[in-house]
């Protein structure tokens, strides 16, 4: 069984999609062993508790500086002894030490087709605002492994989503979640849990 820890910052709809997929046997060979939030009061923590998953918060506000927070976050992750760390709307930069320690074992969901609309400053609703500002006709979501460069790791899966003329960022965000994120993130976890993914020469191969 792959031990999975999920890191969240907000609403936790991607977390919910993972919980539901495990319940429905769409993800097999994996168990959710913990949820960590950087915010104390977010819906994600309630979702985890309702599913009987240990849920804790590690907030930067409780630490003197970033380095101390980073150490505490890594220590909390390690307590769960995960095989895979899933960033499901975790809007905090992952400490370098964690990236090194969990090389090819951290994945992230990003709400655009990388390399468009990604990198520093592109998170949550902002990604969709930028896509609408640019006037692109197609957007989507990407699941990728996490490396030191922001949103630069090997791509596991992508799914396109059409933009409609009167879209607001909120409407587009919801469509990207429904038509892409909640599908490709659970599928990627299932693929990893069942040994269907390998990283070869910095690229993901389905084996
Ligand atoms: C999701 O759209 C996710 O792709 C995005 O934050 C949202 C979290 O929603 N992540 C990023 O922007 C990462 N750069 P959720 O809490 O309802 O899953």
PDB file of N, CA, C and O and ligand atoms in Angstrom, residues 8-16 44 47 87-91 108-112 119 122-125 127-128 141-142 144 150-151 173 176-177 181-182 185, ligand 1:
ATOM      1  N   UNK A   8      -2.438  20.759   1.732  1.00  0.00           N
ATOM      2  CA  UNK A   8      -3.520  21.625   1.238  1.00  0.00           C
ATOM      3  C   UNK A   8      -3.408  23.028   1.844  1.00  0.00           C
ATOM      4  O   UNK A   8      -2.755  23.217   2.873  1.00  0.00           O
ATOM      5  N   UNK A   9      -4.100  23.979   1.185  1.00  0.00           N
ATOM      6  CA  UNK A   9      -4.147  25.345   1.728  1.00  0.00           C
ATOM      7  C   UNK A   9      -5.559  25.875   1.874  1.00  0.00           C
ATOM      8  O   UNK A   9      -5.788  26.855   2.565  1.00  0.00           O
ATOM      9  N   UNK A  10      -6.513  25.276   1.138  1.00  0.00           N
ATOM     10  CA  UNK A  10      -7.820  25.936   1.080  1.00  0.00           C
ATOM     11  C   UNK A  10      -9.001  25.002   1.112  1.00  0.00           C
ATOM     12  O   UNK A  10      -9.151  24.175   1.998  1.00  0.00           O
ATOM     13  N   UNK A  11      -9.833  25.126   0.064  1.00  0.00           N
ATOM     14  CA  UNK A  11     -11.107  24.422   0.026  1.00  0.00           C
ATOM     15  C   UNK A  11     -11.010  22.910   0.015  1.00  0.00           C
ATOM     16  O   UNK A  11     -11.879  22.211   0.532  1.00  0.00           O
ATOM     17  N   UNK A  12      -9.979  22.401  -0.618  1.00  0.00           N
ATOM     18  CA  UNK A  12      -9.760  20.959  -0.577  1.00  0.00           C
ATOM     19  C   UNK A  12     -10.646  20.145  -1.500  1.00  0.00           C
ATOM     20  O   UNK A  12     -10.905  18.971  -1.235  1.00  0.00           O
ATOM     21  N   UNK A  13     -11.068  20.723  -2.636  1.00  0.00           N
ATOM     22  CA  UNK A  13     -11.898  19.913  -3.544  1.00  0.00           C
ATOM     23  C   UNK A  13     -11.050  18.819  -4.209  1.00  0.00           C
ATOM     24  O   UNK A  13     -11.567  17.738  -4.498  1.00  0.00           O
ATOM     25  N   UNK A  14      -9.780  19.092  -4.434  1.00  0.00           N
ATOM     26  CA  UNK A  14      -8.913  18.035  -4.982  1.00  0.00           C
ATOM     27  C   UNK A  14      -8.685  16.941  -3.948  1.00  0.00           C
ATOM     28  O   UNK A  14      -8.661  15.754  -4.279  1.00  0.00           O
ATOM     29  N   UNK A  15      -8.513  17.337  -2.702  1.00  0.00           N
ATOM     30  CA  UNK A  15      -8.413  16.348  -1.618  1.00  0.00           C
ATOM     31  C   UNK A  15      -9.663  15.475  -1.618  1.00  0.00           C
ATOM     32  O   UNK A  15      -9.580  14.242  -1.521  1.00  0.00           O
ATOM     33  N   UNK A  16     -10.832  16.118  -1.738  1.00  0.00           N
ATOM     34  CA  UNK A  16     -12.094  15.371  -1.736  1.00  0.00           C
ATOM     35  C   UNK A  16     -12.148  14.386  -2.906  1.00  0.00           C
ATOM     36  O   UNK A  16     -12.610  13.245  -2.749  1.00  0.00           O
ATOM     37  N   UNK A  44     -10.548  22.051   4.023  1.00  0.00           N
ATOM     38  CA  UNK A  44      -9.797  20.813   3.786  1.00  0.00           C
ATOM     39  C   UNK A  44      -9.667  19.975   5.049  1.00  0.00           C
ATOM     40  O   UNK A  44      -9.782  18.751   4.999  1.00  0.00           O
ATOM     41  N   UNK A  47     -12.802  18.205   5.755  1.00  0.00           N
ATOM     42  CA  UNK A  47     -13.009  17.092   4.810  1.00  0.00           C
ATOM     43  C   UNK A  47     -12.195  15.876   5.251  1.00  0.00           C
ATOM     44  O   UNK A  47     -12.670  14.738   5.199  1.00  0.00           O
ATOM     45  N   UNK A  87       0.618  17.549  -3.472  1.00  0.00           N
ATOM     46  CA  UNK A  87       0.278  18.954  -3.251  1.00  0.00           C
ATOM     47  C   UNK A  87      -1.044  19.203  -3.966  1.00  0.00           C
ATOM     48  O   UNK A  87      -1.103  19.255  -5.193  1.00  0.00           O
ATOM     49  N   UNK A  88      -2.119  19.298  -3.167  1.00  0.00           N
ATOM     50  CA  UNK A  88      -3.455  19.449  -3.746  1.00  0.00           C
ATOM     51  C   UNK A  88      -3.956  20.846  -3.398  1.00  0.00           C
ATOM     52  O   UNK A  88      -4.710  21.037  -2.455  1.00  0.00           O
ATOM     53  N   UNK A  89      -3.456  21.836  -4.157  1.00  0.00           N
ATOM     54  CA  UNK A  89      -3.792  23.217  -3.841  1.00  0.00           C
ATOM     55  C   UNK A  89      -3.001  23.699  -2.641  1.00  0.00           C
ATOM     56  O   UNK A  89      -3.521  24.423  -1.802  1.00  0.00           O
ATOM     57  N   UNK A  90      -1.732  23.293  -2.566  1.00  0.00           N
ATOM     58  CA  UNK A  90      -0.855  23.755  -1.477  1.00  0.00           C
ATOM     59  C   UNK A  90      -0.086  24.945  -2.017  1.00  0.00           C
ATOM     60  O   UNK A  90       0.736  24.816  -2.921  1.00  0.00           O
ATOM     61  N   UNK A  91      -0.401  26.138  -1.473  1.00  0.00           N
ATOM     62  CA  UNK A  91       0.087  27.363  -2.098  1.00  0.00           C
ATOM     63  C   UNK A  91       1.321  27.941  -1.403  1.00  0.00           C
ATOM     64  O   UNK A  91       1.537  29.143  -1.374  1.00  0.00           O
ATOM     65  N   UNK A 108       2.270  17.538  -7.869  1.00  0.00           N
ATOM     66  CA  UNK A 108       1.504  18.778  -7.711  1.00  0.00           C
ATOM     67  C   UNK A 108       0.450  18.862  -8.804  1.00  0.00           C
ATOM     68  O   UNK A 108       0.687  18.444  -9.942  1.00  0.00           O
ATOM     69  N   UNK A 109      -0.712  19.413  -8.461  1.00  0.00           N
ATOM     70  CA  UNK A 109      -1.720  19.714  -9.490  1.00  0.00           C
ATOM     71  C   UNK A 109      -1.667  21.218  -9.740  1.00  0.00           C
ATOM     72  O   UNK A 109      -1.676  22.019  -8.796  1.00  0.00           O
ATOM     73  N   UNK A 110      -1.584  21.591 -11.025  1.00  0.00           N
ATOM     74  CA  UNK A 110      -1.541  23.012 -11.382  1.00  0.00           C
ATOM     75  C   UNK A 110      -2.675  23.294 -12.377  1.00  0.00           C
ATOM     76  O   UNK A 110      -2.856  22.534 -13.338  1.00  0.00           O
ATOM     77  N   UNK A 111      -3.407  24.420 -12.190  1.00  0.00           N
ATOM     78  CA  UNK A 111      -4.596  24.646 -13.008  1.00  0.00           C
ATOM     79  C   UNK A 111      -4.348  25.345 -14.346  1.00  0.00           C
ATOM     80  O   UNK A 111      -5.026  26.313 -14.692  1.00  0.00           O
ATOM     81  N   UNK A 112      -3.357  24.863 -15.096  1.00  0.00           N
ATOM     82  CA  UNK A 112      -3.156  25.327 -16.477  1.00  0.00           C
ATOM     83  C   UNK A 112      -2.386  24.243 -17.213  1.00  0.00           C
ATOM     84  O   UNK A 112      -1.919  23.280 -16.601  1.00  0.00           O
ATOM     85  N   UNK A 119       4.582  29.007 -12.752  1.00  0.00           N
ATOM     86  CA  UNK A 119       5.764  29.622 -12.162  1.00  0.00           C
ATOM     87  C   UNK A 119       5.380  30.569 -11.043  1.00  0.00           C
ATOM     88  O   UNK A 119       4.229  30.600 -10.583  1.00  0.00           O
ATOM     89  N   UNK A 122       1.834  32.467 -10.099  1.00  0.00           N
ATOM     90  CA  UNK A 122       0.684  31.829 -10.757  1.00  0.00           C
ATOM     91  C   UNK A 122       0.127  30.736  -9.862  1.00  0.00           C
ATOM     92  O   UNK A 122       0.661  29.614  -9.831  1.00  0.00           O
ATOM     93  N   UNK A 123      -0.923  31.074  -9.132  1.00  0.00           N
ATOM     94  CA  UNK A 123      -1.557  30.066  -8.282  1.00  0.00           C
ATOM     95  C   UNK A 123      -3.042  30.408  -8.134  1.00  0.00           C
ATOM     96  O   UNK A 123      -3.454  31.563  -8.274  1.00  0.00           O
ATOM     97  N   UNK A 124      -3.822  29.361  -7.896  1.00  0.00           N
ATOM     98  CA  UNK A 124      -5.254  29.531  -7.656  1.00  0.00           C
ATOM     99  C   UNK A 124      -5.945  30.327  -8.757  1.00  0.00           C
ATOM    100  O   UNK A 124      -5.704  30.135  -9.947  1.00  0.00           O
ATOM    101  N   UNK A 125      -6.787  31.274  -8.326  1.00  0.00           N
ATOM    102  CA  UNK A 125      -7.598  32.062  -9.255  1.00  0.00           C
ATOM    103  C   UNK A 125      -6.760  32.906 -10.216  1.00  0.00           C
ATOM    104  O   UNK A 125      -7.161  33.175 -11.352  1.00  0.00           O
ATOM    105  N   UNK A 127      -4.231  32.212 -11.912  1.00  0.00           N
ATOM    106  CA  UNK A 127      -3.891  31.483 -13.140  1.00  0.00           C
ATOM    107  C   UNK A 127      -4.997  31.685 -14.175  1.00  0.00           C
ATOM    108  O   UNK A 127      -4.738  31.960 -15.351  1.00  0.00           O
ATOM    109  N   UNK A 128      -6.241  31.601 -13.719  1.00  0.00           N
ATOM    110  CA  UNK A 128      -7.377  31.719 -14.629  1.00  0.00           C
ATOM    111  C   UNK A 128      -7.561  33.174 -15.074  1.00  0.00           C
ATOM    112  O   UNK A 128      -7.922  33.440 -16.220  1.00  0.00           O
ATOM    113  N   UNK A 141      -5.363  21.524 -17.053  1.00  0.00           N
ATOM    114  CA  UNK A 141      -4.654  21.272 -15.803  1.00  0.00           C
ATOM    115  C   UNK A 141      -3.513  20.292 -16.056  1.00  0.00           C
ATOM    116  O   UNK A 141      -3.534  19.548 -17.046  1.00  0.00           O
ATOM    117  N   UNK A 142      -2.544  20.332 -15.154  1.00  0.00           N
ATOM    118  CA  UNK A 142      -1.339  19.499 -15.275  1.00  0.00           C
ATOM    119  C   UNK A 142      -1.016  18.866 -13.927  1.00  0.00           C
ATOM    120  O   UNK A 142      -1.070  19.550 -12.895  1.00  0.00           O
ATOM    121  N   UNK A 144       2.277  17.132 -12.171  1.00  0.00           N
ATOM    122  CA  UNK A 144       3.710  16.948 -12.442  1.00  0.00           C
ATOM    123  C   UNK A 144       4.472  16.620 -11.165  1.00  0.00           C
ATOM    124  O   UNK A 144       3.993  16.900 -10.056  1.00  0.00           O
ATOM    125  N   UNK A 150      10.026  26.062  -9.742  1.00  0.00           N
ATOM    126  CA  UNK A 150       8.563  26.113  -9.569  1.00  0.00           C
ATOM    127  C   UNK A 150       7.821  25.648 -10.830  1.00  0.00           C
ATOM    128  O   UNK A 150       8.013  26.227 -11.909  1.00  0.00           O
ATOM    129  N   UNK A 151       7.021  24.618 -10.722  1.00  0.00           N
ATOM    130  CA  UNK A 151       6.211  24.061 -11.826  1.00  0.00           C
ATOM    131  C   UNK A 151       7.059  23.549 -12.998  1.00  0.00           C
ATOM    132  O   UNK A 151       6.606  23.549 -14.142  1.00  0.00           O
ATOM    133  N   UNK A 173     -12.369  28.518 -13.314  1.00  0.00           N
ATOM    134  CA  UNK A 173     -11.719  27.695 -12.278  1.00  0.00           C
ATOM    135  C   UNK A 173     -12.551  26.438 -11.993  1.00  0.00           C
ATOM    136  O   UNK A 173     -12.026  25.326 -11.917  1.00  0.00           O
ATOM    137  N   UNK A 176     -12.361  23.979 -14.926  1.00  0.00           N
ATOM    138  CA  UNK A 176     -11.061  23.292 -14.989  1.00  0.00           C
ATOM    139  C   UNK A 176     -10.975  22.218 -13.899  1.00  0.00           C
ATOM    140  O   UNK A 176     -10.459  21.120 -14.125  1.00  0.00           O
ATOM    141  N   UNK A 177     -11.528  22.533 -12.737  1.00  0.00           N
ATOM    142  CA  UNK A 177     -11.536  21.509 -11.672  1.00  0.00           C
ATOM    143  C   UNK A 177     -12.369  20.308 -12.088  1.00  0.00           C
ATOM    144  O   UNK A 177     -11.916  19.168 -12.029  1.00  0.00           O
ATOM    145  N   UNK A 181      -8.929  18.688 -13.242  1.00  0.00           N
ATOM    146  CA  UNK A 181      -8.182  18.412 -12.010  1.00  0.00           C
ATOM    147  C   UNK A 181      -8.674  17.189 -11.250  1.00  0.00           C
ATOM    148  O   UNK A 181      -7.878  16.327 -10.861  1.00  0.00           O
ATOM    149  N   UNK A 182      -9.999  17.125 -11.039  1.00  0.00           N
ATOM    150  CA  UNK A 182     -10.539  16.037 -10.206  1.00  0.00           C
ATOM    151  C   UNK A 182     -10.440  14.683 -10.902  1.00  0.00           C
ATOM    152  O   UNK A 182     -10.697  13.654 -10.303  1.00  0.00           O
ATOM    153  N   UNK A 185      -5.744  14.108 -11.259  1.00  0.00           N
ATOM    154  CA  UNK A 185      -4.958  13.940 -10.026  1.00  0.00           C
ATOM    155  C   UNK A 185      -5.180  12.544  -9.419  1.00  0.00           C
ATOM    156  O   UNK A 185      -4.197  11.825  -9.165  1.00  0.00           O
TER     157      UNK A 185
HETATM  158  C1  LIG B   1      -6.710  24.130  -7.494  1.00  0.00           C
HETATM  159  O1  LIG B   1      -7.280  24.754  -8.632  1.00  0.00           O
HETATM  160  C2  LIG B   1      -5.260  23.797  -7.761  1.00  0.00           C
HETATM  161  O2  LIG B   1      -5.012  23.406  -9.059  1.00  0.00           O
HETATM  162  C3  LIG B   1      -4.608  25.116  -7.452  1.00  0.00           C
HETATM  163  O3  LIG B   1      -5.264  25.595  -6.298  1.00  0.00           O
HETATM  164  C4  LIG B   1      -6.628  25.128  -6.330  1.00  0.00           C
HETATM  165  C5  LIG B   1      -6.945  24.481  -5.007  1.00  0.00           C
HETATM  166  O4  LIG B   1      -8.300  24.099  -4.933  1.00  0.00           O
HETATM  167  N1  LIG B   1      -3.168  24.969  -7.262  1.00  0.00           N
HETATM  168  C6  LIG B   1      -2.284  25.858  -7.683  1.00  0.00           C
HETATM  169  O5  LIG B   1      -2.591  26.911  -8.189  1.00  0.00           O
HETATM  170  C7  LIG B   1      -0.824  25.464  -7.455  1.00  0.00           C
HETATM  171  N2  LIG B   1       0.058  26.345  -8.153  1.00  0.00           N
HETATM  172  P1  LIG B   1      -8.808  23.019  -3.888  1.00  0.00           P
HETATM  173  O6  LIG B   1      -8.279  23.440  -2.499  1.00  0.00           O
HETATM  174  O7  LIG B   1     -10.321  23.119  -3.940  1.00  0.00           O
HETATM  175  O8  LIG B   1      -8.297  21.667  -4.303  1.00  0.00           O
END
